[in-house]
Amino acid sequence: MNASMDMQKEPGPGPGPGPGSGPVSGPGSAAGGKKNKRHPRGLATLVLAELWERFSLYGMVAILVHFLAASRGHGGMGLHEGTAEAVEGVYMAMISLLALPGGWIADRFLGARRAVLWGGVVIMAGHALMALPDPVFVWPGLVLIVIGTGLLKPNISALVGRLYAPEDDQRRDSGYSIFYMGINLGAVIAPLVVGYLGEEVNWHLGFGAAAVGMALGLVQYVLGGRRLAAQLRSEPVVALTPAERAKVRRTSSYGLVFTAALIGLLAAAHALSIDNITFVLTLVAVVVPAGVLFSMYRSPKIDTVEKTRLRAYVWLFLAATLFWLVYDQMGNELNLFAAQKTDLSLLGWHIPASWTQSLPSLFVIVLAPLFAVFWVRRGKRMSTPLKFGLALLLTGASFVVMSGAAAIASKGVKVSLMWLVGVYVIQVMGEMCLSPVGLSVTTKLAPRAFTNQMMGVWFLAAATGDAIGAQLPRLDAVIGQSWNFLWQGAMVIAAGAVMVFFTKRLKVLTGEASKGTETREAVLVPA
């Protein structure tokens, strides 16, 4: 995962006018409903907190797969490459998956402000554990980071929107653009700092730098707390009743007992391995979204028109899943490709492979304003299904290019860094076609009874794609890396072609086509 992916995970607009939209002002701008060009002062607090949180996450991710695959003699965990890649991908999938309960905990139990604070504390603790030299601390460290990020990520994003009055759309859009640039700035810097310390000095020193980054984010979040307190409520939106609290305790107890029993069974069958755990978590990442969408569709709370919209949304959800399946392999498969099969010499110096993880976020910063202008001028002529189709075509093409790079590398020749540069440019262009409109169409197609839950469902597309994509690098040993890239790219291109071919019909189902054709075209998506 890279920072450009975060735009699809923020409950806000896509890349907008950029950070130069206006200075940050004092609190009360939104609360008082005053119309001015200045942003609430609390925005600076949230942007800096998120910047440092992304620094900690993306810095750690830049070196995680290298650390897991490195031999014990080189300070790593000594895992098989396929296992290391699966762990990294499933880890990122779980972060996306836990955003759903993380938002619920804030709404019903902690409140968003406290959820962000405690999430940051848990994240910092996880990075601190990984900074310890004993390998036994690695797995609990990863678990803590997943839990903390699931708690912090959706809620700090929601807090940005709550700084503004409901009718203040223009300033809110600008505020999210500033927030977005903060994310990408943190993601560009993180691999350069954490990657260098981890690869060139000591892995655990790199993890320690990630912990320091999260600590800096917490410090400034606490110091800026007064700005937020003046504008945002700290209590839950709808607090749990005593009866609901008891039900949550019972359900949590059942879940813990089931998990413990499953682990016990695997251990008794001598099947408790890292590989099998990643397989189980991948299954969870597939089953949970399917179950959520199915339960929504079967709910008596939605009418016939909403069911039609939900069926159309399934197509978009599957397209997004395929997109992230390929796109987020940059953190594992492409990261190792950079380390092992790419000539990283630059001006006589060998750069750390983890530094290549800064490229996608850098390209997002460069390309986002250009795409923002393009969508304003041409966006009305391009429907959501067409944009999704183009995203798949571009992302699939990137892996076709990678297939060529892998074919050259299979002959024992290290390929030029420009192969990865080109691949990342193509992928970011695809991301610009899909991510900015994903949340918008999710809100538009959501049944009224499930508006908030549908935002969480959009996060789950990334979780499913990441989890499945985490397992695919294992096929390198079976069919070869070049063919593995090629068939994945061809599959995604074919899916993109299907999306483009059925664009007119999907426009009807999503409500983007002219009226009067909906009944005739609704046969596309089966009940």
XYZ file of C-alpha atoms in Angstrom:
527
model
C 0.000 0.000 0.000
C 1.167 3.522 -0.646
C -0.118 6.911 0.251
C -2.031 7.413 -2.953
C -4.240 4.605 -1.805
C -5.202 6.650 1.218
C -7.254 9.014 -0.856
C -9.763 6.268 -1.465
C -9.812 5.595 2.223
C -10.544 9.149 3.263
C -14.174 10.154 3.603
C -13.597 13.164 1.459
C -13.140 14.163 -2.155
C -10.428 13.166 -4.537
C -7.406 15.268 -5.309
C -8.519 18.829 -5.346
C -7.117 22.267 -5.642
C -4.082 21.516 -3.546
C -2.512 22.905 -0.431
C -2.417 26.478 -1.520
C -6.071 27.049 -0.829
C -5.648 29.301 2.132
C -3.983 29.645 5.513
C -5.140 27.935 8.638
C -7.064 30.120 11.026
C -8.341 30.009 14.561
C -11.016 27.707 15.932
C -14.675 28.308 15.608
C -14.768 28.899 11.885
C -17.091 26.020 11.269
C -18.890 26.011 14.550
C -20.002 29.544 14.168
C -20.981 29.000 10.546
C -18.900 31.976 9.430
C -18.177 32.081 5.744
C -14.544 32.980 5.142
C -11.584 31.729 3.174
C -9.534 30.616 6.161
C -9.382 27.083 7.475
C -10.021 26.090 11.107
C -6.835 25.995 13.167
C -7.607 22.425 14.138
C -6.842 21.378 10.567
C -3.112 21.946 11.152
C -3.217 19.649 14.176
C -4.899 16.849 12.232
C -2.693 17.232 9.155
C 0.515 17.013 11.195
C -0.780 14.086 13.253
C -1.667 12.188 10.092
C 1.612 13.108 8.414
C 3.605 11.551 11.253
C 1.309 8.534 11.488
C 1.766 7.892 7.770
C 5.505 8.419 8.235
C 5.547 5.650 10.815
C 3.382 3.271 8.766
C 4.937 3.720 5.325
C 8.434 3.844 6.724
C 7.931 0.505 8.411
C 6.213 -1.003 5.362
C 9.133 0.068 3.146
C 11.488 -2.270 5.030
C 9.089 -4.915 6.403
C 9.283 -7.418 3.555
C 13.084 -7.017 3.354
C 13.393 -7.624 7.094
C 11.133 -10.677 7.021
C 12.982 -12.221 4.057
C 16.507 -11.373 5.254
C 18.484 -14.245 6.778
C 19.024 -14.486 10.512
C 22.699 -13.801 9.849
C 21.718 -10.431 8.387
C 19.430 -9.608 11.286
C 16.185 -10.619 9.581
C 13.515 -13.217 10.258
C 14.740 -15.707 7.647
C 11.299 -16.360 6.117
C 10.798 -17.760 2.633
C 10.206 -14.912 0.179
C 6.666 -16.045 -0.615
C 5.839 -16.173 3.089
C 7.389 -12.751 3.724
C 5.371 -11.230 0.890
C 2.180 -12.873 2.150
C 2.742 -11.526 5.659
C 3.261 -7.970 4.381
C 0.185 -8.090 2.141
C -2.119 -9.661 4.726
C -0.846 -7.180 7.317
C -1.933 -4.292 5.077
C -5.251 -6.063 4.398
C -5.994 -6.303 8.108
C -5.329 -2.583 8.517
C -8.037 -1.885 5.926
C -10.370 -4.492 7.417
C -10.167 -3.072 10.936
C -11.100 0.417 9.746
C -14.726 -0.748 9.848
C -14.843 -1.706 13.553
C -12.492 1.193 14.295
C -15.102 3.674 13.135
C -17.825 1.850 15.068
C -15.799 1.939 18.306
C -15.395 5.700 17.951
C -19.068 6.303 17.152
C -20.429 4.116 19.933
C -17.765 3.952 22.627
C -14.728 6.256 22.635
C -15.568 9.234 20.468
C -13.408 10.123 17.467
C -10.951 12.381 19.311
C -10.105 9.794 21.956
C -10.049 7.009 19.340
C -7.323 8.868 17.426
C -5.303 9.394 20.606
C -5.504 5.794 21.793
C -4.964 4.488 18.286
C -1.738 6.485 18.067
C -0.564 5.185 21.442
C -1.164 1.581 20.369
C 0.629 2.168 17.046
C 3.635 3.657 18.824
C 3.741 0.694 21.206
C 3.718 -1.689 18.243
C 6.617 0.047 16.527
C 8.506 0.175 19.829
C 8.137 -3.596 20.219
C 9.497 -4.130 16.720
C 12.454 -1.916 17.586
C 13.526 -4.472 20.195
C 16.159 -6.890 18.826
C 14.434 -10.116 19.924
C 12.335 -11.615 17.050
C 9.661 -12.696 19.530
C 8.432 -9.086 19.662
C 7.836 -8.799 15.910
C 4.434 -10.527 15.765
C 2.795 -8.757 18.736
C 4.237 -5.530 17.352
C 2.519 -6.050 14.003
C -0.764 -6.925 15.740
C -0.655 -3.720 17.793
C 0.048 -1.587 14.716
C -2.899 -3.166 12.891
C -5.254 -2.540 15.830
C -4.032 1.014 16.396
C -4.198 1.971 12.717
C -7.691 0.527 12.396
C -8.695 2.762 15.289
C -6.880 5.937 14.214
C -7.166 5.957 10.425
C -10.915 6.265 9.777
C -11.492 8.599 12.705
C -8.818 11.196 12.024
C -10.192 11.388 8.483
C -13.709 11.906 9.821
C -12.507 14.641 12.189
C -11.262 16.694 9.246
C -14.756 16.809 7.758
C -16.317 17.713 11.109
C -14.210 20.868 11.367
C -16.451 22.492 8.758
C -20.101 23.470 8.706
C -22.327 21.034 6.752
C -22.948 23.551 3.980
C -19.278 24.590 3.697
C -18.455 22.188 0.852
C -15.810 24.294 -0.881
C -13.620 24.798 2.186
C -14.107 21.157 3.238
C -12.890 20.001 -0.177
C -9.883 22.283 0.122
C -9.244 21.041 3.665
C -9.203 17.434 2.511
C -6.784 18.373 -0.268
C -4.391 19.791 2.327
C -4.880 16.675 4.451
C -4.204 14.504 1.400
C -0.967 16.297 0.611
C 0.142 15.833 4.220
C -0.392 12.101 3.843
C 1.694 11.910 0.706
C 4.431 14.137 2.084
C 4.821 11.785 5.045
C 4.839 8.799 2.699
C 7.551 10.326 0.483
C 9.869 11.141 3.392
C 9.320 7.937 5.400
C 11.127 5.410 3.159
C 14.062 7.790 2.770
C 14.615 7.973 6.539
C 13.327 4.663 7.877
C 14.471 2.775 4.781
C 18.034 4.033 5.036
C 18.314 3.315 8.762
C 16.748 -0.124 8.383
C 18.595 -1.361 5.303
C 21.949 0.348 5.779
C 22.317 0.417 9.582
C 20.008 -1.903 11.513
C 16.475 -3.155 10.884
C 15.342 -2.440 14.418
C 16.754 1.066 14.322
C 14.471 1.651 11.329
C 11.479 0.380 13.286
C 12.558 2.618 16.157
C 12.535 5.627 13.812
C 8.936 4.737 12.895
C 8.079 4.696 16.618
C 9.665 8.130 17.036
C 7.611 9.422 14.111
C 4.371 8.261 15.725
C 5.493 9.761 19.047
C 6.014 13.147 17.369
C 2.549 12.897 15.880
C 1.039 12.167 19.302
C 2.892 15.033 20.951
C 1.644 17.625 18.501
C -1.871 16.066 18.565
C -2.017 16.470 22.343
C -0.539 19.995 22.220
C -3.079 20.985 19.591
C -5.904 19.368 21.524
C -7.323 22.702 22.650
C -7.940 23.707 19.050
C -9.891 20.519 18.473
C -11.751 20.695 21.790
C -13.104 24.110 20.845
C -14.635 22.717 17.651
C -15.319 19.011 18.025
C -17.316 16.974 20.506
C -15.346 14.343 22.393
C -18.186 12.006 23.333
C -19.451 9.190 21.067
C -22.041 10.069 18.424
C -24.488 7.486 19.797
C -23.151 5.968 23.011
C -23.757 2.328 23.799
C -26.593 1.583 26.192
C -25.908 -0.749 29.142
C -27.705 -3.552 27.314
C -25.607 -2.975 24.187
C -22.420 -2.951 26.242
C -23.338 -6.323 27.695
C -24.032 -7.679 24.209
C -20.651 -6.415 22.964
C -18.893 -8.083 25.894
C -20.638 -11.385 25.161
C -19.882 -11.200 21.439
C -16.243 -10.294 22.100
C -15.913 -13.194 24.525
C -17.337 -15.596 21.950
C -14.924 -14.242 19.348
C -11.918 -14.678 21.628
C -12.983 -18.221 22.547
C -13.452 -19.110 18.867
C -10.058 -17.657 17.958
C -8.359 -19.496 20.806
C -10.080 -22.738 19.798
C -9.006 -22.313 16.172
C -5.412 -21.710 17.199
C -5.587 -24.728 19.483
C -6.895 -26.943 16.687
C -4.193 -25.788 14.297
C -1.543 -26.387 16.941
C -2.924 -29.862 17.731
C -2.860 -30.725 14.036
C 0.701 -29.401 13.764
C -0.613 -26.864 11.245
C 0.027 -23.679 13.188
C 2.397 -22.046 10.742
C 2.841 -18.497 9.500
C 1.706 -19.575 6.029
C -1.520 -21.108 7.322
C -2.272 -18.038 9.414
C -1.958 -15.851 6.305
C -4.301 -18.235 4.450
C -6.905 -17.988 7.212
C -6.691 -14.199 7.324
C -6.995 -14.038 3.539
C -10.182 -16.094 3.795
C -11.480 -13.677 6.445
C -10.731 -10.718 4.172
C -12.811 -12.329 1.416
C -15.701 -13.658 3.508
C -16.347 -10.541 5.616
C -17.005 -8.131 2.694
C -19.121 -10.745 0.915
C -21.127 -11.304 4.078
C -21.622 -7.590 4.685
C -22.837 -6.929 1.130
C -25.122 -9.982 1.180
C -26.684 -9.003 4.505
C -27.333 -5.499 3.195
C -28.951 -6.859 0.055
C -31.218 -9.183 2.048
C -32.179 -6.514 4.551
C -35.860 -5.492 4.629
C -34.691 -1.907 5.172
C -33.831 -1.351 1.494
C -36.308 -1.018 -1.345
C -36.246 -2.339 -4.923
C -34.452 0.682 -6.395
C -31.771 0.524 -3.694
C -31.274 -3.174 -4.406
C -30.650 -2.355 -8.052
C -28.100 0.279 -7.041
C -26.445 -2.183 -4.666
C -26.116 -4.799 -7.403
C -24.434 -2.184 -9.573
C -22.119 -1.337 -6.697
C -20.963 -4.956 -6.534
C -19.454 -4.520 -9.999
C -17.536 -1.454 -8.857
C -16.478 -3.207 -5.646
C -15.058 -6.131 -7.619
C -13.257 -3.734 -9.970
C -11.697 -1.934 -6.998
C -10.682 -5.274 -5.489
C -8.833 -6.245 -8.674
C -7.198 -2.831 -8.800
C -5.786 -3.074 -5.264
C -4.836 -6.719 -5.837
C -2.244 -5.532 -8.367
C -1.503 -2.040 -7.115
C -0.563 -2.949 -3.562
C 1.985 -5.548 -4.583
C 4.357 -2.596 -4.772
C 4.997 -3.107 -1.058
C 6.076 -6.730 -1.360
C 6.653 -8.172 -4.858
C 7.927 -4.966 -6.497
C 9.840 -4.017 -3.368
C 11.820 -7.270 -3.474
C 12.216 -6.927 -7.242
C 13.867 -3.564 -6.620
C 16.255 -5.114 -4.100
C 17.220 -8.204 -6.089
C 16.772 -7.519 -9.783
C 17.096 -3.762 -10.278
C 20.227 -1.720 -10.821
C 19.946 0.810 -8.009
C 23.167 2.654 -8.794
C 22.611 6.397 -8.833
C 25.496 8.798 -9.423
C 27.949 6.184 -8.200
C 25.968 5.330 -5.052
C 23.802 2.282 -4.461
C 20.480 3.546 -3.112
C 18.457 1.407 -0.665
C 15.694 -0.593 -2.359
C 13.165 0.776 0.127
C 13.659 4.243 -1.354
C 11.740 3.153 -4.432
C 8.648 3.074 -2.201
C 8.725 6.877 -2.157
C 8.148 7.052 -5.914
C 4.381 6.334 -6.028
C 3.572 8.991 -3.435
C 5.854 11.467 -5.190
C 4.024 10.820 -8.460
C 0.693 11.297 -6.695
C 1.779 14.746 -5.527
C 2.872 15.623 -9.057
C -0.076 14.134 -10.947
C -2.980 14.849 -8.584
C -3.294 18.569 -9.482
C -3.131 17.728 -13.204
C -5.865 15.124 -12.876
C -7.934 17.502 -10.745
C -7.920 20.033 -13.590
C -8.673 17.294 -16.116
C -11.684 15.979 -14.157
C -13.092 19.496 -13.794
C -12.861 20.108 -17.548
C -13.616 16.623 -18.884
C -14.963 14.686 -15.935
C -18.638 15.132 -16.762
C -18.101 13.284 -20.029
C -16.652 10.249 -18.252
C -18.924 8.086 -16.109
C -17.830 6.279 -12.965
C -17.822 2.819 -14.636
C -15.662 4.177 -17.460
C -13.173 5.655 -14.990
C -13.016 2.340 -13.149
C -12.478 0.532 -16.446
C -9.620 2.855 -17.390
C -8.065 2.327 -13.954
C -8.078 -1.431 -14.520
C -6.667 -1.115 -18.041
C -3.794 1.042 -16.814
C -3.032 -1.077 -13.762
C -3.148 -4.277 -15.766
C -0.817 -2.729 -18.342
C 1.672 -1.935 -15.565
C 2.055 -5.630 -14.797
C 2.458 -6.445 -18.472
C 5.396 -4.019 -18.392
C 6.678 -5.728 -15.240
C 6.490 -9.038 -17.086
C 8.990 -7.680 -19.592
C 11.281 -6.452 -16.815
C 11.113 -9.837 -15.080
C 11.880 -11.643 -18.358
C 15.059 -9.597 -18.769
C 16.010 -10.124 -15.125
C 15.521 -13.890 -15.477
C 18.618 -13.915 -17.692
C 20.727 -12.715 -14.786
C 20.739 -9.062 -15.843
C 19.717 -6.332 -13.430
C 17.202 -4.059 -15.104
C 17.234 -0.272 -15.118
C 15.403 1.583 -12.370
C 13.383 3.248 -15.121
C 11.310 0.062 -15.448
C 9.949 0.576 -11.933
C 9.600 4.317 -12.485
C 7.467 3.683 -15.569
C 5.367 1.052 -13.803
C 4.662 3.352 -10.861
C 3.686 6.245 -13.146
C 1.201 3.995 -14.968
C -0.222 2.660 -11.705
C -0.642 6.112 -10.168
C -2.435 7.280 -13.303
C -4.788 4.338 -12.825
C -5.229 5.231 -9.168
C -6.192 8.769 -10.124
C -9.014 7.321 -12.264
C -10.432 5.088 -9.532
C -9.696 6.456 -6.103
C -11.143 9.994 -6.225
C -14.572 8.765 -7.378
C -14.743 5.610 -5.261
C -16.034 7.179 -2.077
C -18.285 9.534 -3.992
C -20.073 6.723 -5.824
C -20.222 4.707 -2.589
C -22.160 7.523 -0.945
C -24.384 7.884 -3.996
C -25.305 4.198 -4.278
C -25.556 3.462 -0.550
C -28.997 2.401 0.730
C -30.321 5.035 3.098
C -30.322 2.606 6.021
C -26.629 1.750 5.498
C -25.021 5.033 4.444
C -22.305 5.002 7.113
C -21.631 1.276 6.846
C -21.152 1.545 3.083
C -18.167 3.823 3.623
C -16.609 0.991 5.597
C -17.501 -1.453 2.825
C -15.455 0.633 0.379
C -12.446 0.141 2.663
C -13.025 -3.600 2.467
C -12.338 -3.666 -1.283
C -8.721 -2.820 -0.488
C -8.634 -5.435 2.270
C -9.843 -8.163 -0.081
C -7.524 -7.113 -2.898
C -4.506 -6.833 -0.598
C -5.143 -10.230 0.975
C -5.547 -12.094 -2.324
C -2.667 -10.215 -3.910
C -0.490 -11.178 -0.950
C -0.730 -14.844 -1.901
C -0.082 -14.499 -5.647
C 3.720 -13.964 -5.473
C 3.947 -17.580 -4.282
C 3.273 -18.555 -7.912
C 6.683 -17.198 -8.922
C 8.209 -20.508 -7.891
C 5.667 -22.437 -9.984
C 5.308 -20.551 -13.271
C 8.099 -17.982 -13.051
C 7.856 -14.328 -12.102
C 7.482 -13.032 -15.653
C 4.500 -15.267 -16.399
C 3.034 -14.472 -12.981
C 3.100 -10.754 -13.755
C 1.735 -11.376 -17.250
C -1.334 -13.418 -16.346
C -2.288 -11.018 -13.551
C -1.924 -8.051 -15.888
C -3.932 -9.795 -18.607
C -6.683 -10.679 -16.129
C -7.025 -7.095 -14.920
C -6.935 -5.722 -18.483
C -9.728 -8.144 -19.428
C -11.760 -6.972 -16.427
C -11.182 -3.360 -17.468
C -12.347 -4.143 -20.996
C -15.535 -5.666 -19.580
C -16.137 -2.547 -17.485
C -15.670 -0.297 -20.516
C -17.883 -2.520 -22.703
C -20.735 -2.447 -20.194
C -20.298 1.227 -19.296
C -23.617 2.325 -20.813
C -25.570 -0.321 -18.958
C -23.760 0.330 -15.680
C -24.460 4.053 -16.080
C -28.158 3.209 -16.025
C -27.853 1.143 -12.867
C -25.747 3.768 -11.095
C -28.156 6.540 -12.079
C -25.673 8.359 -14.324
C -27.587 7.745 -17.559
C -30.621 9.604 -18.865
C -33.993 8.567 -17.499
C -36.244 6.212 -19.371
C -33.675 3.477 -20.093
C -33.264 2.047 -16.620
C -35.807 -0.757 -16.989
C -34.505 -1.845 -20.385
C -30.860 -1.971 -19.241
C -31.323 -3.342 -15.720
C -30.899 -6.917 -16.939
C -27.095 -6.524 -16.823
C -26.631 -7.330 -13.149
C -28.231 -10.589 -12.051
C -30.305 -10.775 -8.900
